[in-house]
Coordinates of C-alpha atoms and ligand atoms in Angstrom, one line a residue:
X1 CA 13.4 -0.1 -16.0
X2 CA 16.7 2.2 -15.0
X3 CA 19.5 -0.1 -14.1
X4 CA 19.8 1.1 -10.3
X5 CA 16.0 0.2 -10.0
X6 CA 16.6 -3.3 -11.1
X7 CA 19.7 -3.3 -8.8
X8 CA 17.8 -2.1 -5.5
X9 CA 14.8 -4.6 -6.1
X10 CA 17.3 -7.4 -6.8
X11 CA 18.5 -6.3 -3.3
X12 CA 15.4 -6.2 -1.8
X13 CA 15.6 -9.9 -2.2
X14 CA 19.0 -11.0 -0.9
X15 CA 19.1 -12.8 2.2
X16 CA 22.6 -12.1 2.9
X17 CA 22.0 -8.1 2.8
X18 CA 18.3 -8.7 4.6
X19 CA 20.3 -9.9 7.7
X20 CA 23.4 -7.5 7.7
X21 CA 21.9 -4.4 6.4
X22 CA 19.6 -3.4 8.8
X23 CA 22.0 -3.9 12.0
X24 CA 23.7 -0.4 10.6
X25 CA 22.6 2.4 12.6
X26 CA 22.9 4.9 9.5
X27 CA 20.6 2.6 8.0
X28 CA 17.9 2.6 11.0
X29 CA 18.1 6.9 10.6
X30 CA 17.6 6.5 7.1
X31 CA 14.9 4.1 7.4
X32 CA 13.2 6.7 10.2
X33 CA 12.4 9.1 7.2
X34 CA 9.6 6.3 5.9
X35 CA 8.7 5.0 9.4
X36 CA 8.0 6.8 12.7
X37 CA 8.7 3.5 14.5
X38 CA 8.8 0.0 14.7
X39 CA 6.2 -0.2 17.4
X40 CA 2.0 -0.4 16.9
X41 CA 2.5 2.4 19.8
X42 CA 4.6 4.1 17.4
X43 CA 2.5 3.7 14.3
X44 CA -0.9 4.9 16.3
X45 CA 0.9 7.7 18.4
X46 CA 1.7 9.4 14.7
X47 CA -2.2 8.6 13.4
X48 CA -3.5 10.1 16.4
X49 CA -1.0 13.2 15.2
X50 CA -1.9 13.0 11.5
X51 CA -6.1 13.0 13.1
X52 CA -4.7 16.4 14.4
X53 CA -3.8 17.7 10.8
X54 CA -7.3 16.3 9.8
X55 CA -5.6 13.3 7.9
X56 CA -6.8 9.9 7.9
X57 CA -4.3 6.2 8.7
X58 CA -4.0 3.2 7.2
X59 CA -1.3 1.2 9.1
X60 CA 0.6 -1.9 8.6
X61 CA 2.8 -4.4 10.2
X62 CA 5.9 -5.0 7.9
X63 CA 6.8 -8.1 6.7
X64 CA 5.9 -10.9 4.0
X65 CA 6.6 -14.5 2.9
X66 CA 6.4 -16.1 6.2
X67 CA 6.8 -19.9 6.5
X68 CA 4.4 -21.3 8.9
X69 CA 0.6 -21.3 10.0
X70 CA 1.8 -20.1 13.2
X71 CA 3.3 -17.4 12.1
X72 CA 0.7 -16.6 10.3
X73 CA -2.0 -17.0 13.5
X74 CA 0.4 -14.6 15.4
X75 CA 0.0 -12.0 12.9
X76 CA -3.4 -12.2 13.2
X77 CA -3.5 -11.9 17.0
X78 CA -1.5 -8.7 16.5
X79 CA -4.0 -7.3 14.0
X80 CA -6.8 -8.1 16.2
X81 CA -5.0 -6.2 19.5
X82 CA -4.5 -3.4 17.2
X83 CA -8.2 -3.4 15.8
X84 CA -9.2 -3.2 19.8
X85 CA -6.5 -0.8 20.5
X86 CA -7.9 1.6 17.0
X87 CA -11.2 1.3 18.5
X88 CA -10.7 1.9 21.9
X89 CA -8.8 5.3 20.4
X90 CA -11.5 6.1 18.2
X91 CA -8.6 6.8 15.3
X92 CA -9.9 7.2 12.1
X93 CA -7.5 3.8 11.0
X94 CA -7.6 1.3 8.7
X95 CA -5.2 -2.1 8.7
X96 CA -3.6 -3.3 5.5
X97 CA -2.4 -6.7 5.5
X98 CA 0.2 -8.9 2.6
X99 CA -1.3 -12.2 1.8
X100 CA 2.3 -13.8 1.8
X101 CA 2.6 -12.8 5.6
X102 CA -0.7 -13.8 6.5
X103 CA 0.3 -17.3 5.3
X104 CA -0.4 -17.3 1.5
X105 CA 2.7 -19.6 0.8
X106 CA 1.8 -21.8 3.3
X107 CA -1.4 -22.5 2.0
X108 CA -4.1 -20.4 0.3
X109 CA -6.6 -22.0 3.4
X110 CA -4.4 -20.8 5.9
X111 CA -4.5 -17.2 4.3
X112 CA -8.4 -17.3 3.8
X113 CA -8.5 -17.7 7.5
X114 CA -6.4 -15.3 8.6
X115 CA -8.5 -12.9 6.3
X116 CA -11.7 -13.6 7.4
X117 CA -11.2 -13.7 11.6
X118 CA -9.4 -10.2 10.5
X119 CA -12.4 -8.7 8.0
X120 CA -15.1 -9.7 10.6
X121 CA -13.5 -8.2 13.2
X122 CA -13.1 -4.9 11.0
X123 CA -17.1 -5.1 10.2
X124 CA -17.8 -5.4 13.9
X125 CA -15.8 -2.9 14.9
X126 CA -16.8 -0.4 11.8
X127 CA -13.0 -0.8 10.9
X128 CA -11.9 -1.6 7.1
X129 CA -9.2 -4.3 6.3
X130 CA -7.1 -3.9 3.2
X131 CA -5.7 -6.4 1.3
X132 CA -2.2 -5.1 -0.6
X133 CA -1.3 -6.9 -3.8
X134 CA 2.7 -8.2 -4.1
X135 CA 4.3 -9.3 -7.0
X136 CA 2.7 -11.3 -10.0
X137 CA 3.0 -14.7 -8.6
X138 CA 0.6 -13.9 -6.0
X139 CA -1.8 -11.7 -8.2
X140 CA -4.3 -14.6 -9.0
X141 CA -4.5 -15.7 -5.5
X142 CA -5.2 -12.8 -4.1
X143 CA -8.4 -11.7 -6.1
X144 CA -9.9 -15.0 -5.4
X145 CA -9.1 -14.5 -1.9
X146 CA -10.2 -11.0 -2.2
X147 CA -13.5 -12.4 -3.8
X148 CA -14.7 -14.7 -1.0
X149 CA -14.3 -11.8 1.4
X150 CA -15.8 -9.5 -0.6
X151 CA -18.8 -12.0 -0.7
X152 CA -19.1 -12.0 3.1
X153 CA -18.5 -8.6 4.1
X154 CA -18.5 -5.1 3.2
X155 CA -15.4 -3.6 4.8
X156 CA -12.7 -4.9 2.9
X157 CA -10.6 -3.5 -0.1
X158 CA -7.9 -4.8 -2.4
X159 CA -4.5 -3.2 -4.2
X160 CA -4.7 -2.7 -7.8
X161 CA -1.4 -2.3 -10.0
X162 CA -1.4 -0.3 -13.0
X163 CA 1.9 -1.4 -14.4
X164 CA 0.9 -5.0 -15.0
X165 CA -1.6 -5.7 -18.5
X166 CA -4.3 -7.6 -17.0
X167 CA -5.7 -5.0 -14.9
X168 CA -8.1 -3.7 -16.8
X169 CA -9.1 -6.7 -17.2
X170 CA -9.3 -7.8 -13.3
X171 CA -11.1 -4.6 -12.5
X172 CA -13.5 -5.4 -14.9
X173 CA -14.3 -9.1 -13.0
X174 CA -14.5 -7.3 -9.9
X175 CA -16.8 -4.4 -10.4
X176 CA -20.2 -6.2 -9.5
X177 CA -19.1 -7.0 -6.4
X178 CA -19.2 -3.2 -5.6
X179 CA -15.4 -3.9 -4.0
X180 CA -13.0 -1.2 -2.7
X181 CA -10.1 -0.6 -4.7
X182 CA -6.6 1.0 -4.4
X183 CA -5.0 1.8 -7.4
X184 CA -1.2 1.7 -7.6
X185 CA 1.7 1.8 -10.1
X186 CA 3.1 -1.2 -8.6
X187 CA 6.4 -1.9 -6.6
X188 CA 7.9 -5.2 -7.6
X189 CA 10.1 -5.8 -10.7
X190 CA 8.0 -7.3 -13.2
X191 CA 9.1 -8.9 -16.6
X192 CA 8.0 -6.9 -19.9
X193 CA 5.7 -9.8 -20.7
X194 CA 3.6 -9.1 -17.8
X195 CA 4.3 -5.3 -16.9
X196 CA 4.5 -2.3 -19.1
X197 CA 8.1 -1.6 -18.8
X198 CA 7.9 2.3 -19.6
X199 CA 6.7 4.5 -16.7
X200 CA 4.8 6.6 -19.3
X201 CA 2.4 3.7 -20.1
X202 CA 1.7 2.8 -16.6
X203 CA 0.8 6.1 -15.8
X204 CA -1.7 6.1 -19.2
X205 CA -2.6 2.4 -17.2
X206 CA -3.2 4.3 -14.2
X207 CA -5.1 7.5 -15.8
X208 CA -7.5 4.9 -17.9
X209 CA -8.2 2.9 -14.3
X210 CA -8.9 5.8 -12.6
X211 CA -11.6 7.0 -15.4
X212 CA -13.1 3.5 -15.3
X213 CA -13.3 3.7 -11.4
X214 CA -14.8 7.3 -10.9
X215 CA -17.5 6.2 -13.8
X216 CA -20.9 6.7 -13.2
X217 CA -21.1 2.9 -13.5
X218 CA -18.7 2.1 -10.6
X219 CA -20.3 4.8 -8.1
X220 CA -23.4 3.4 -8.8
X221 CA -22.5 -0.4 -8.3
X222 CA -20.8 1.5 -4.9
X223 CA -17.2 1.1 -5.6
X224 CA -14.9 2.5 -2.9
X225 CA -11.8 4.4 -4.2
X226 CA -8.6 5.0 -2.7
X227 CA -5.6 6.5 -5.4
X228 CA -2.4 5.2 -3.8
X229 CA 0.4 7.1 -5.5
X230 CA 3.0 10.7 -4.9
X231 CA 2.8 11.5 -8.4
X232 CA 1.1 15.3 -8.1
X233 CA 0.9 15.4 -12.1
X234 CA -1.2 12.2 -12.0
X235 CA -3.5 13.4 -9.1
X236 CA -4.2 16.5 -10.9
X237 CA -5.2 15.0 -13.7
X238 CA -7.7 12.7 -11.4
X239 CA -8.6 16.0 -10.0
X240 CA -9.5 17.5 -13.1
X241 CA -11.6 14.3 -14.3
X242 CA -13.6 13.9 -11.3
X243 CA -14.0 17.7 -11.2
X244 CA -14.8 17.6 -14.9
X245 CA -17.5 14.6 -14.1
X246 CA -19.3 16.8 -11.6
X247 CA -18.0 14.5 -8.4
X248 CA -17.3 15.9 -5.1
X249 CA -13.9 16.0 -3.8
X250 CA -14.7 13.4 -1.4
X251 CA -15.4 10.6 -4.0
X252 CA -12.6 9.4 -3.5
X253 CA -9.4 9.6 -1.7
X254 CA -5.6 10.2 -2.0
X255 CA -3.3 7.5 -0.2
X256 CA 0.2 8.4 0.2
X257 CA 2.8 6.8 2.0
X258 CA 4.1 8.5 5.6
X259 CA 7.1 10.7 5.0
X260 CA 6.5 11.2 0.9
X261 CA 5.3 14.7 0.1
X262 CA 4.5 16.0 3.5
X263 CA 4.1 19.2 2.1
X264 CA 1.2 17.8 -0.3
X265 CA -0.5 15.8 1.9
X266 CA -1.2 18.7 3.9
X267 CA -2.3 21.3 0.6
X268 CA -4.6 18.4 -0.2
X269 CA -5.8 18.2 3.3
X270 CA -5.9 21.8 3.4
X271 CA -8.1 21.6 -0.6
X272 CA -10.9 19.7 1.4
X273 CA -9.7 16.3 -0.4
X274 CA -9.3 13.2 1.6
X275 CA -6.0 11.9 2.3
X276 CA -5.0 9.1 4.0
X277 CA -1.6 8.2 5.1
X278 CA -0.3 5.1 5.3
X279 CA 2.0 4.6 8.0
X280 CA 4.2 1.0 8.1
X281 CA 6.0 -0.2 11.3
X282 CA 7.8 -3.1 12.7
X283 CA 11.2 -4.8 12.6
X284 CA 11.1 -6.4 9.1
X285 CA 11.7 -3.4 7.0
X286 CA 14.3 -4.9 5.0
X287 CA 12.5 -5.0 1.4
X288 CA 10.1 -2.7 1.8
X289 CA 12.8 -0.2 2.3
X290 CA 14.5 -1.1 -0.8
X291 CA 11.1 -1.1 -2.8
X292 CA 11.2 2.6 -1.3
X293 CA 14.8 3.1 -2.6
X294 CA 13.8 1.7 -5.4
X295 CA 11.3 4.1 -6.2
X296 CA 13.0 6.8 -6.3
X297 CA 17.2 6.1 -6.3
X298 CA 17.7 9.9 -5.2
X299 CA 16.6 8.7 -1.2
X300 CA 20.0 7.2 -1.9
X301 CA 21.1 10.6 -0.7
X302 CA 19.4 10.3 2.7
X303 CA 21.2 6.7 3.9
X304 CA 24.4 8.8 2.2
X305 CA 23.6 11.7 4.7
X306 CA 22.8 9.4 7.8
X307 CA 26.5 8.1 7.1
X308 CA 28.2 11.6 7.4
X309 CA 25.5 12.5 10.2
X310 CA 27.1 9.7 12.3
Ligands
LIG1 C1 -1.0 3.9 0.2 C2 -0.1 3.1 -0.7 C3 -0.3 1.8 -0.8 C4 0.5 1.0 -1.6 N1 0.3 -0.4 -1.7 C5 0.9 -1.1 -2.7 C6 0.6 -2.5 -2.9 O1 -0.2 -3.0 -2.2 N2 1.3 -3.1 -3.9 C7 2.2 -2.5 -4.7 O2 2.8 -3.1 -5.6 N3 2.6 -1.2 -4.4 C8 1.9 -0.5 -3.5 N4 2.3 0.8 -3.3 C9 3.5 1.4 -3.9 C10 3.2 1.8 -5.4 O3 3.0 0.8 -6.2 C11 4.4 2.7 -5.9 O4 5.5 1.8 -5.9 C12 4.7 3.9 -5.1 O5 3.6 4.6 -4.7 C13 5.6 4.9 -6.0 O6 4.9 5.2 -7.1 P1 4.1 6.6 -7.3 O7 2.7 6.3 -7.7 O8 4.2 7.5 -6.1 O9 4.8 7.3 -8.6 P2 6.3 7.6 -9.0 O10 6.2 7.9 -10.5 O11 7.2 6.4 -8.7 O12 6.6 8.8 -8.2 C14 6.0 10.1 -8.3 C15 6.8 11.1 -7.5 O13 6.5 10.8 -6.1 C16 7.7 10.9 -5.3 N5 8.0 9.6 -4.8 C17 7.5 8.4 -5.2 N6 8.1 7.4 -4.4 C18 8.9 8.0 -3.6 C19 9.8 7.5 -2.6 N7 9.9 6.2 -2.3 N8 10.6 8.4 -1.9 C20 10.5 9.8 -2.2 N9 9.7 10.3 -3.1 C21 8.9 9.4 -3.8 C22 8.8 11.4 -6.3 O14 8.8 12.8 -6.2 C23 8.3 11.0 -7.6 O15 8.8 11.8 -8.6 C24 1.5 1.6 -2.4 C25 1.6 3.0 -2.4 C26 0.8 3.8 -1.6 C27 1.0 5.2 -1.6

C-alpha cells in the first residue's frame, strides 16, 4: 500500500482532524467535487438530473460508527422520509445504508432492526435497500445480517470487497440465496493477512468474482449484479466476458461514484449499459472524504486548488 494511502486512511480516523478539518471552507469546495450537497434535497435534486442523462441513483446518508439506539432509530426515520420522498418522485433510486451507522456497534439486534423496518419498506414501495460492507471487523456481521434479510425479502443487496481473501469464499455461501451483490476493491486499510496488499492481485480478485457472478450458474439461481468500481480497464474486461458469454449489456450494471469519471459514465450510458451513480450527502463527510483521497492521492490537487481559489 503507497505510503500517502496509509497516511490519508490513518487520517480518516483521527478525531482531532474529523472535528477541525471540515470547518475549512477550501475543504467544503473540495469536498463539493464528490458531493452535490449535504441535503436529501440535494442528493434527489441531482438523481432527478442524472434520470435526465438516462442514469440510474443510489443515494446515501454519510456517516458510520454511531453510539446509540437512538441514533440509530433516527437514521432510520430519515431513510424512511426519503423512501416516501423517492416514491412520491418516481426517481429511479436506491438507498445504501453502513451497518455501523445503523447501530451495528451498539448491538447486532439493534442493526437487524433498523435493516428490516428499512428492507420492508423498500419491498413495499418496489425500492431496493443496499447494505455497504466497511472494514474487516464488521465483515462477518454483516453477511449474517445480510442473510436474514435476504431470507425475508427480495429487494436487498450487499457490498462485496475483492481486496480481502475470503471473498471467494463468502460469495460462494451466499449464491443460493439468489442475493444481489456489489463488487468492490475495497476502501479501508486492511493488514496483508487479511487483504491482498498489491492492487494487481485485487484486481485478478475482482476479475475472477466477476466471472463467478456473470456464470450461467449465478443468473440462473437469479443473482443481481452491480460492478462498483472507475477502473475503465477492469470494466472492459467485464465487458468483453459478458460479451464473450453471450449476455446482454443489461445483465448487469456499472456503479460509480458521483463526480468520478463523468465523462464515462455518460459513454457507458450513451453504449446502452446500465449505470448507476451513487450519490452521498450529509454533514459527516469527514472519512469518507479521506477514503476518497485515499484512493486516488492526486485529488490532493483539488483541496490544493480550492486553497489558491480562495
Ligand atoms: C458504487 C460504489 C459503492 C461502493 N461501496 C463500497 C463499500 O460498500 N465498501 C467498500 O469498502 N468500498 C466501497 N466502494 C469503494 C471501492 O471499494 C473503491 O475504494 C473505489 O471504488 C476506488 O476503487 P476503483 O475500483 O475505482 O479502482 P482504482 O484502481 O482505485 O481506480 C481506478 C481509476 O478510477 C479513478 N478513481 C478511483 N477512485 C477515484 C477517486 N476517489 N477520485 C478520482 N478518481 C478516482 C482513477 O482514475 C483510477 O485510476 C464503493 C465504490 C463504488 C463505486
Amino acid at each position: 500500500m503507497g505510503a500517502m494511502r496509509t497516511l490519508l486512511l490513518k487520517g480518516s480516523q483521527n478525531h482531532w482532524l474529523a472535528t477541525r478539518v471540515p470547518r475549512r471552507k477550501f475543504v467544503q469546495r473540495a469536498v463539493r467535487r464528490f458531493m452535490p450537497g449535504e441535503t436529501l434535497e440535494a442528493a434527489l435534486a441531482t438523481a432527478e438530473r442524472l434520470r435526465g442523462s438516462g442514469m440510474d441513483t443510489v443515494v446515501t446518508l454519510l456517516g458510520e460508527a454511531i453510539a446509540d439506539r437512538t441514533e440509530a432509530e433516527r437514521v432510520t426515520a430519515h431513510y424512511l422520509d426519503a423512501y416516501e420522498r423517492i416514491e412520491r418522485a418516481g426517481l429511479p433510486t436506491e438507498i445504501s445504508v453502513k451497518p455501523s451507522q445503523m447501530g451495528l456497534d451498539v448491538g447486532s439486534d439493534v442493526c437487524a432492526a433498523q435493516l428490516d423496518a428499512l428492507a420492508r419498506r423498500a419491498e413495499e414501495g418496489g425500492g431496493f435497500l443496499w447494505v455497504d460492507m466497511e472494514a474487516s471487523p464488521y465483515v462477518d456481521a454483516t453477511l449474517e445480517l445480510y442473510r436474514g434479510l435476504r431470507e425475508r425479502y427480495a429487494h436487498v443487496g450487499v457490498c462485496l470487497q475483492s481486496y480481502l481473501y475470503r471473498t471467494a469464499e463468502d460469495l460462494e455461501q451466499l449464491l443460493p440465496l439468489a442475493p444481489s451483490i456489489r463488487l468492490v476493491k475495497g476502501a479501508y486499510s486492511e493488514p496483508p493477512s487479511l487483504a491482498f496488499p498489491r492492487k494487481r492481485d485485487v484486481d485478478e480478485n475482482f476479475m475472477r468474482l466477476a466471472k463467478r457472478l456473470l456464470s450461467r450458474e449465478a443468473r440462473e439461481l437469479g443473482v443481481r449484479v452491480g460492478f462498483g468500481t472507475h477502473d475503465m480497464q477492469l470494466i472492459d474486461r467485464v465487458r468483453d466476458f459478458a460479451e464473450g458469454a453471450g449476455l446482454p449489456p443489461d445483465a448487469y450494471e456499472v456503479q460509480m461514484l458521483y463526480g468520478i469519471r463523468r465523462s464515462d459514465q455518460v459513454r457507458l450510458t450513451a453504449e446502452g449499459q446500465p449505470v448507476r451513480v451513487l450519490i452521498s450527502y450529509g454533514s459527516a463527510w469527514f472519512p469518507w472524504y479521506m477514503r476518497r483521497l485515499a484512493e486516488r492521492p492526486a485529488n490532493l490537487w483539488f483541496v490544493a486548488r480550492s486553497v489558491i481559489a480562495g
